[in-house]
mmCIF file with all atom_site columns, C-alpha atoms in Angstrom:
data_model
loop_
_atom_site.group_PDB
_atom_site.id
_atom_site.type_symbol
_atom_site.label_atom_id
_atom_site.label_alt_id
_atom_site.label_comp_id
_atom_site.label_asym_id
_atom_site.label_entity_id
_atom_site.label_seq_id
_atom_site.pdbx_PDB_ins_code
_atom_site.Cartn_x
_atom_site.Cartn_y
_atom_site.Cartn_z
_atom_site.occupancy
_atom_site.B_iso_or_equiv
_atom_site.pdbx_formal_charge
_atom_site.auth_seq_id
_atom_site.auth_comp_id
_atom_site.auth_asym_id
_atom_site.auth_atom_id
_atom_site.pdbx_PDB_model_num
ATOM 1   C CA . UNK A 1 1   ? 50.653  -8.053  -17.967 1.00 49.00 ? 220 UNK A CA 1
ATOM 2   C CA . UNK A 1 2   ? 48.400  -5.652  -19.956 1.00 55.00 ? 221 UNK A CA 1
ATOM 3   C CA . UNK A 1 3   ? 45.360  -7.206  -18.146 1.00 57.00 ? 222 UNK A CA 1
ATOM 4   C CA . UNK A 1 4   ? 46.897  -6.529  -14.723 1.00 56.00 ? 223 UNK A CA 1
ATOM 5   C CA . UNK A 1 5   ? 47.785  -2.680  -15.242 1.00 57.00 ? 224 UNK A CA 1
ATOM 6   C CA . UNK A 1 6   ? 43.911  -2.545  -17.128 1.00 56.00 ? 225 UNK A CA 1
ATOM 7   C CA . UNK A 1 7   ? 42.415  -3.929  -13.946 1.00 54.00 ? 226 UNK A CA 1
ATOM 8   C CA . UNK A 1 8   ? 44.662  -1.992  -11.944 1.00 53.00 ? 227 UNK A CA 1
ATOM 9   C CA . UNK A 1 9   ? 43.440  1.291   -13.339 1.00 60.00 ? 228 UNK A CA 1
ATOM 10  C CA . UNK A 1 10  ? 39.681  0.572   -13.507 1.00 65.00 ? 229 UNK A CA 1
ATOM 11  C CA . UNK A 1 11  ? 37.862  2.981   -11.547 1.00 62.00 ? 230 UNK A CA 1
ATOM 12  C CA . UNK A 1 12  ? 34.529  0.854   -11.250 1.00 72.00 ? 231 UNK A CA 1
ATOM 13  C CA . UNK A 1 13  ? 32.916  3.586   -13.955 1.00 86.00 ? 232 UNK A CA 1
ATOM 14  C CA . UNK A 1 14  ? 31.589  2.841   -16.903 1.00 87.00 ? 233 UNK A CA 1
ATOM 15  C CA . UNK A 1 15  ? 33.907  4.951   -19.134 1.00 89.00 ? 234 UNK A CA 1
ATOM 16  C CA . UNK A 1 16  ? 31.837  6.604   -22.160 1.00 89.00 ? 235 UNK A CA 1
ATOM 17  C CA . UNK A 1 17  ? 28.505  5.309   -22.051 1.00 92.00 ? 236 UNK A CA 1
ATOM 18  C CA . UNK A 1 18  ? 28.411  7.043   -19.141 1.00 91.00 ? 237 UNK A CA 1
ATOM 19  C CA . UNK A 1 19  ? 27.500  9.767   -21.587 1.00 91.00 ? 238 UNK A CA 1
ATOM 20  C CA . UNK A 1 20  ? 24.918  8.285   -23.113 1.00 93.00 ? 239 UNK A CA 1
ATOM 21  C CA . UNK A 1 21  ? 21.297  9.656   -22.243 1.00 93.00 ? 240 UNK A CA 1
ATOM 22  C CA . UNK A 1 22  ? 19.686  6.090   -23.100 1.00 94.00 ? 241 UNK A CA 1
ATOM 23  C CA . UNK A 1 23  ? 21.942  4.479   -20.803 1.00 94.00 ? 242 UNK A CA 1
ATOM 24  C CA . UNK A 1 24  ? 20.629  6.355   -17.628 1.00 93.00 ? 243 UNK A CA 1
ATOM 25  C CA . UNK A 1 25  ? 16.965  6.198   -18.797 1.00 94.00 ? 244 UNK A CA 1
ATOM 26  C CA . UNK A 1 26  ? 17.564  2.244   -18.784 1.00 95.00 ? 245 UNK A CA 1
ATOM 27  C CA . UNK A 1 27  ? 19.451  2.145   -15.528 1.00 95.00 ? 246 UNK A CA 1
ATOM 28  C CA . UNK A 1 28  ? 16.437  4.487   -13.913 1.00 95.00 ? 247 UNK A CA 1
ATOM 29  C CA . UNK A 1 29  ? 13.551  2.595   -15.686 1.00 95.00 ? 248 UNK A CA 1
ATOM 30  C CA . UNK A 1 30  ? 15.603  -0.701  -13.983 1.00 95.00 ? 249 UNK A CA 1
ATOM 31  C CA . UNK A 1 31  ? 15.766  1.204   -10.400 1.00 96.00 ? 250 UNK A CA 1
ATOM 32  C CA . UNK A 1 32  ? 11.981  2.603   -10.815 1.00 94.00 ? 251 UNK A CA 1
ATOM 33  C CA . UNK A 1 33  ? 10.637  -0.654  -11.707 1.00 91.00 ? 252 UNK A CA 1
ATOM 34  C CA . UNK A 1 34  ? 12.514  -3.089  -9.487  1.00 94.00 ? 253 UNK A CA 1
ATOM 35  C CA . UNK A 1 35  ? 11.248  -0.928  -6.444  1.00 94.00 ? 254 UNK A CA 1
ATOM 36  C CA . UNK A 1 36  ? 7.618   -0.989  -8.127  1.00 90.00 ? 255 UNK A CA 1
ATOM 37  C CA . UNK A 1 37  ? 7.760   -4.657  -8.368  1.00 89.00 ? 256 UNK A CA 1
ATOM 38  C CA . UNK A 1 38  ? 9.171   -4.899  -4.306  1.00 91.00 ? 257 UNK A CA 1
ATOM 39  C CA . UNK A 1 39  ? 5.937   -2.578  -3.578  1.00 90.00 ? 258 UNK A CA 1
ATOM 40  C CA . UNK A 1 40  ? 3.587   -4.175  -5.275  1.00 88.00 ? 259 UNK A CA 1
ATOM 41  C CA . UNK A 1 41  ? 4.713   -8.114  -4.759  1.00 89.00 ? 260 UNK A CA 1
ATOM 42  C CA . UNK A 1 42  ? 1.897   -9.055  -1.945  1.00 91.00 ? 261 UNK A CA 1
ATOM 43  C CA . UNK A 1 43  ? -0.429  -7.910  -4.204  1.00 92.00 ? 262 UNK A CA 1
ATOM 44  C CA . UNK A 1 44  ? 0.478   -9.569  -7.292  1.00 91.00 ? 263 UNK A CA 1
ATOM 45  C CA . UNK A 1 45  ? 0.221   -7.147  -9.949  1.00 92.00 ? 264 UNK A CA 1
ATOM 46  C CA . UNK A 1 46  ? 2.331   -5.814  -12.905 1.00 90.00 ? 265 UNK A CA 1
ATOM 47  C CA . UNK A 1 47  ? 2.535   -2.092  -13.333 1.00 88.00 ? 266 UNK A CA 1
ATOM 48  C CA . UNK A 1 48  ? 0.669   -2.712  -16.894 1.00 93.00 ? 267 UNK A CA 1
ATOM 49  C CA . UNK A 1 49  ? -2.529  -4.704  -14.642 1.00 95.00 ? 268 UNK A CA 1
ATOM 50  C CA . UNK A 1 50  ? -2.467  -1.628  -12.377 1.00 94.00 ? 269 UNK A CA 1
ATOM 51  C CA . UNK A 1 51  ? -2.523  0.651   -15.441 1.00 95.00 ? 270 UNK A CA 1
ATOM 52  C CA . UNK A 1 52  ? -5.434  -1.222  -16.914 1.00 97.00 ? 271 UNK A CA 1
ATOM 53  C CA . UNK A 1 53  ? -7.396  -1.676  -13.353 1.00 97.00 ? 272 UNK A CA 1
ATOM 54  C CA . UNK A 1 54  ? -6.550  2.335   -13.082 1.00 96.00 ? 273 UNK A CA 1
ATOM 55  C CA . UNK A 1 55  ? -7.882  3.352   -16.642 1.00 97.00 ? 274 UNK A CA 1
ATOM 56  C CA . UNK A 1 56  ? -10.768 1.429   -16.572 1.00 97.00 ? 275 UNK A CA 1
ATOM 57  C CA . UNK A 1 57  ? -11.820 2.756   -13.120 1.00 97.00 ? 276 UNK A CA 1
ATOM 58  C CA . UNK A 1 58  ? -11.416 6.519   -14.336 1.00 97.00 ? 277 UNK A CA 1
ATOM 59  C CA . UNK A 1 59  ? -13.517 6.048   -17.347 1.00 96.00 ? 278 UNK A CA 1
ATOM 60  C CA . UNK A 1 60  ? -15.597 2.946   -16.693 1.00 95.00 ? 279 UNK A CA 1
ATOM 61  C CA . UNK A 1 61  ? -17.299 1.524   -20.032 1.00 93.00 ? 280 UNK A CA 1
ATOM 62  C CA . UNK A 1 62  ? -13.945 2.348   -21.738 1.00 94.00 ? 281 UNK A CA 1
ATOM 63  C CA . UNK A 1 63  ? -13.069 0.104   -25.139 1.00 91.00 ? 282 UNK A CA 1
ATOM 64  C CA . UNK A 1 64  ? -10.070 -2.210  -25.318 1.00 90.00 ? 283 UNK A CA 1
ATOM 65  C CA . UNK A 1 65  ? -8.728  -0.529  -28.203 1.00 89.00 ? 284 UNK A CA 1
ATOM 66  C CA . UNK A 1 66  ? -8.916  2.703   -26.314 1.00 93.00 ? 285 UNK A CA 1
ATOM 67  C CA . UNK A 1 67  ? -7.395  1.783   -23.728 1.00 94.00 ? 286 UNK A CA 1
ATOM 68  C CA . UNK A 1 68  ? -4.461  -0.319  -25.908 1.00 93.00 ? 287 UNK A CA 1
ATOM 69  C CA . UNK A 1 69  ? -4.531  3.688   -27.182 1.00 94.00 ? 288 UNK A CA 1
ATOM 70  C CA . UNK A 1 70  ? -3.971  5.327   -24.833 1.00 95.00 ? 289 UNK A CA 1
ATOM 71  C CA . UNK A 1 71  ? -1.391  2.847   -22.942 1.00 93.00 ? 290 UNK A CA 1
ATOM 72  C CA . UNK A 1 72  ? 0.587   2.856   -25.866 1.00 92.00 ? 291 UNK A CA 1
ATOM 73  C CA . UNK A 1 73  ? 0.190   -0.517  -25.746 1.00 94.00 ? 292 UNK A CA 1
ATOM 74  C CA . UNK A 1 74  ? -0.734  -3.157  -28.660 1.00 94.00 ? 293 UNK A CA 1
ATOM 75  C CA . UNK A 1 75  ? -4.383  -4.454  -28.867 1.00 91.00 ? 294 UNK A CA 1
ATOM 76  C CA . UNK A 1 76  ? -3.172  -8.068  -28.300 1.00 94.00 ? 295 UNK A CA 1
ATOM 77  C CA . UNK A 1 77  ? -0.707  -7.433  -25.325 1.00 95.00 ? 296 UNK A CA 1
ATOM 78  C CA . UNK A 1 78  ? -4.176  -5.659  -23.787 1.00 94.00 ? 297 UNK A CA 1
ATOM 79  C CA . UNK A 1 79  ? -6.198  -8.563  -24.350 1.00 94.00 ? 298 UNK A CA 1
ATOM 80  C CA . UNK A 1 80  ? -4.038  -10.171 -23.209 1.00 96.00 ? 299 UNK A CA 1
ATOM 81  C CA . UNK A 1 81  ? -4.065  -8.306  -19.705 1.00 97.00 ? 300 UNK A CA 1
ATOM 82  C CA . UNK A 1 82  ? -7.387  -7.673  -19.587 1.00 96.00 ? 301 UNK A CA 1
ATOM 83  C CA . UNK A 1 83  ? -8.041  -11.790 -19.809 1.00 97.00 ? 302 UNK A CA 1
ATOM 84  C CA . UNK A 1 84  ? -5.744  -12.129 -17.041 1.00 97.00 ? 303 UNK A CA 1
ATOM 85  C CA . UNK A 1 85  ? -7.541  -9.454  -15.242 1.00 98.00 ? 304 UNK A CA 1
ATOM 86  C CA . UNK A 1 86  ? -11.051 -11.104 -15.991 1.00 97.00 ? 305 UNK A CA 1
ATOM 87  C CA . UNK A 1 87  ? -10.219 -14.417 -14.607 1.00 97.00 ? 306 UNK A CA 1
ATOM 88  C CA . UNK A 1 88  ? -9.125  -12.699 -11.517 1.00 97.00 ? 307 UNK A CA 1
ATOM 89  C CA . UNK A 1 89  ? -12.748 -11.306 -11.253 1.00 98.00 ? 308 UNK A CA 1
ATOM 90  C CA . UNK A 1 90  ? -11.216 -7.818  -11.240 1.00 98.00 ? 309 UNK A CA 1
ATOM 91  C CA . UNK A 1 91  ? -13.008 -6.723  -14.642 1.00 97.00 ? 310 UNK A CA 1
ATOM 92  C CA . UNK A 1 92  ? -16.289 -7.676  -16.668 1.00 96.00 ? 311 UNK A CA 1
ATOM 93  C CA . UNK A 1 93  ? -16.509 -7.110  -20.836 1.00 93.00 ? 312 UNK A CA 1
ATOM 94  C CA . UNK A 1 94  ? -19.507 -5.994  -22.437 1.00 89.00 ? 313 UNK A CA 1
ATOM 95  C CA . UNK A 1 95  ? -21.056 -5.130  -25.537 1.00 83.00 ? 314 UNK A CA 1
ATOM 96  C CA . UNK A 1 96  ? -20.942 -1.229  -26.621 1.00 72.00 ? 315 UNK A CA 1
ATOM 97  C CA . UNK A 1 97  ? -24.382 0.222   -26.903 1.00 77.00 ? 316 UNK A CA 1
ATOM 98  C CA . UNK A 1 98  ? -22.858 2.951   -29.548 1.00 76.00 ? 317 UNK A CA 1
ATOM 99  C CA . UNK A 1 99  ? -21.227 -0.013  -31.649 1.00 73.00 ? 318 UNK A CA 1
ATOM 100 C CA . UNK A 1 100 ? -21.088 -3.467  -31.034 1.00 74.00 ? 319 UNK A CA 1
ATOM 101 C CA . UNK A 1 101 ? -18.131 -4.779  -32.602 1.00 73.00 ? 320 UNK A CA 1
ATOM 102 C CA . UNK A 1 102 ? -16.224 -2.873  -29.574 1.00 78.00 ? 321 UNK A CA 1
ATOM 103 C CA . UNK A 1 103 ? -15.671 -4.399  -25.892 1.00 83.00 ? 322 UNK A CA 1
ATOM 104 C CA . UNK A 1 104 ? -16.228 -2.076  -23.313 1.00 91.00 ? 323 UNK A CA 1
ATOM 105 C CA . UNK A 1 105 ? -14.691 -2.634  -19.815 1.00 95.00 ? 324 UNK A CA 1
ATOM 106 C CA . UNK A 1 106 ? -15.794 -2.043  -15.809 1.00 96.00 ? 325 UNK A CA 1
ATOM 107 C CA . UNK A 1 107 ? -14.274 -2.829  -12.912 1.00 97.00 ? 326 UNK A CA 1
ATOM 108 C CA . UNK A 1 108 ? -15.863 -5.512  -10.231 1.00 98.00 ? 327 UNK A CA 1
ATOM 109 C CA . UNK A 1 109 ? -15.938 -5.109  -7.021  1.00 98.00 ? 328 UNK A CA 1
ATOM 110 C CA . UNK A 1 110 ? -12.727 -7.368  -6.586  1.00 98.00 ? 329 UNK A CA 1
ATOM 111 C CA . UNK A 1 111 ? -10.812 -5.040  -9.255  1.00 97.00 ? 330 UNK A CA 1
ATOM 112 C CA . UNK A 1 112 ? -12.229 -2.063  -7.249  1.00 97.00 ? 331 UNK A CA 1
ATOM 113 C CA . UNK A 1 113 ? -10.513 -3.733  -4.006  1.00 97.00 ? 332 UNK A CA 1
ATOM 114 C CA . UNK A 1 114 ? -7.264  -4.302  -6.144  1.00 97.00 ? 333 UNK A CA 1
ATOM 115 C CA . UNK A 1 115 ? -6.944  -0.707  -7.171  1.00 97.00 ? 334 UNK A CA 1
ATOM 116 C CA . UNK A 1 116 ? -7.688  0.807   -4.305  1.00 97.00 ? 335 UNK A CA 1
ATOM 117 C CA . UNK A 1 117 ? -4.854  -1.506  -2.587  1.00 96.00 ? 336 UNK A CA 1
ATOM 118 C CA . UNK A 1 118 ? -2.629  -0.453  -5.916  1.00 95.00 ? 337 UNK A CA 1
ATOM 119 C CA . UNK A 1 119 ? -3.252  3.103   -5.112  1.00 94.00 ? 338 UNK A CA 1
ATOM 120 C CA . UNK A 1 120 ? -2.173  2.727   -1.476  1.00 94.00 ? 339 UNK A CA 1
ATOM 121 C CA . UNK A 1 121 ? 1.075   1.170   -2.743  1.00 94.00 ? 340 UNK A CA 1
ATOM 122 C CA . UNK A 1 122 ? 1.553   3.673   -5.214  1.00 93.00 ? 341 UNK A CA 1
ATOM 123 C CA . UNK A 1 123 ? 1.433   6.690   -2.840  1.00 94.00 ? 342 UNK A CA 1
ATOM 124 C CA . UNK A 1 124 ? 4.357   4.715   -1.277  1.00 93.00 ? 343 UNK A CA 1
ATOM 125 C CA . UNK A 1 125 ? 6.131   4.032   -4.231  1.00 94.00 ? 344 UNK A CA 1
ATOM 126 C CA . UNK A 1 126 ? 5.884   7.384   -5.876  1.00 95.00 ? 345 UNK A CA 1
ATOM 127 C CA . UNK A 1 127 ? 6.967   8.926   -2.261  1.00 96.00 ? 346 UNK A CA 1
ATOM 128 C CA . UNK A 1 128 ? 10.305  7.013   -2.858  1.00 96.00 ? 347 UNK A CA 1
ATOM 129 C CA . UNK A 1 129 ? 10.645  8.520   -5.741  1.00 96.00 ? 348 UNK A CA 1
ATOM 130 C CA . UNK A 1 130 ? 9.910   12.099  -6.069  1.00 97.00 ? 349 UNK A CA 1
ATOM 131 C CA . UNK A 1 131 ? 11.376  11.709  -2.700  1.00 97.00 ? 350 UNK A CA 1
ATOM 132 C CA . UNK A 1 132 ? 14.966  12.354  -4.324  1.00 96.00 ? 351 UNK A CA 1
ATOM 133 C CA . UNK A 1 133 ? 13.560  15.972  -6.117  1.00 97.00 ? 352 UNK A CA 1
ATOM 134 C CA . UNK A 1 134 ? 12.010  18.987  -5.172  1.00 97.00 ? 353 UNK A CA 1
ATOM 135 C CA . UNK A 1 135 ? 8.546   19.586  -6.694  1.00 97.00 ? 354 UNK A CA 1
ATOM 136 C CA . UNK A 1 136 ? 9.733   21.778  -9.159  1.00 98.00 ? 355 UNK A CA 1
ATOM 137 C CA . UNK A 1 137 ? 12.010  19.304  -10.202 1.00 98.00 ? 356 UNK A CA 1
ATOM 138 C CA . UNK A 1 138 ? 9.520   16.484  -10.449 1.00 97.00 ? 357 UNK A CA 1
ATOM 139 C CA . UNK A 1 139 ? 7.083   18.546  -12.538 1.00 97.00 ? 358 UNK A CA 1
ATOM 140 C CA . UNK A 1 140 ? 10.391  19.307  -14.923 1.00 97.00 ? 359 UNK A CA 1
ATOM 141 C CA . UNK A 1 141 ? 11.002  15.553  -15.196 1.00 96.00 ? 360 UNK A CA 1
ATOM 142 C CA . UNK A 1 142 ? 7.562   14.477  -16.155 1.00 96.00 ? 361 UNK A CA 1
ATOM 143 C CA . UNK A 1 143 ? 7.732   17.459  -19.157 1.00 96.00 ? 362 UNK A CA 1
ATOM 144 C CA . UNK A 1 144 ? 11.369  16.290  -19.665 1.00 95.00 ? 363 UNK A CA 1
ATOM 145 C CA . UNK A 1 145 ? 10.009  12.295  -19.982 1.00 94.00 ? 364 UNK A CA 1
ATOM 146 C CA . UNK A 1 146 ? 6.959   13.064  -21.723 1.00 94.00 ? 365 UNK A CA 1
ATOM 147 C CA . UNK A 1 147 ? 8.840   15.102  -24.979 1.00 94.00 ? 366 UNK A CA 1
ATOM 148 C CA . UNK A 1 148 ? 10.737  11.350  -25.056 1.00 93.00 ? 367 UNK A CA 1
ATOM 149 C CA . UNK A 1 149 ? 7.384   9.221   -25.098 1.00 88.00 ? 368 UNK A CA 1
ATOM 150 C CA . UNK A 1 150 ? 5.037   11.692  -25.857 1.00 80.00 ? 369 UNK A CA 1
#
């Protein structure tokens, strides 16, 4: 009989971890990323890949590690991508001229195609989003996110 007046009373909430601040960041990561992956599906590409294709394009001749740097992302998790990314035909390795024990990275034309196909998706994606905030409020968020992971 306990059970019944229990399930009686529940509201459908969450009770107290509603007040906890890690909760919502994994419910929103969950919402932001299950809408990335509907965006991006016909192109088959993780939000990591598009990171990669993205950073490379920016600063073309970058290093793995500095890339895995400034991802925030593990050397072998990168090499990982960035083989996946290879055999796609999307980027080509080569030897650093300043030191040669470091990979550097460029795009090909195919990974040039990708991103700019990523980019168009993202302007759709990130319109969903910031879609729910004014600007102001976006530009808070980002400072508000980055004192988390930065």
């Amino acid at each position: 009989m306990n059970e019944d007046k229990s399930a009686a009373a529940d509201d459908g909430g969450v009770g107290a971890i509603n007040d906890i601040v890690g909760f919502h960041i994994r419910l929103a990561h969950g919402a932001v990323y299950r809408h990335f992956m509907e965006s991006f599906a016909h192109l088959d590409l993780t939000q990591k890949q598009v990171s990669v294709l993205w950073l490379v394009s920016d600063h073309p001749g970058i290093a793995q590690a500095d890339l895995a740097q400034r991802l925030q992302m593990d050397r072998a998790t990168v090499m990982a991508i960035v083989n996946r990314l290879q055999a796609r035909d999307y980027l080509e390795r080569g030897m650093s001229q300043v030191d040669r024990r470091r990979q550097t990275l460029m795009l090909r034309p195919a990974g040039h195609e990708a991103l700019r196909a990523a980019r168009t998706a993202i302007v759709d994606h990130e319109h969903w989003l910031t879609s729910r905030f004014t600007k102001r409020e976006v530009a808070q968020l980002v400072g508000l996110l980055t004192r988390i992971h930065g």
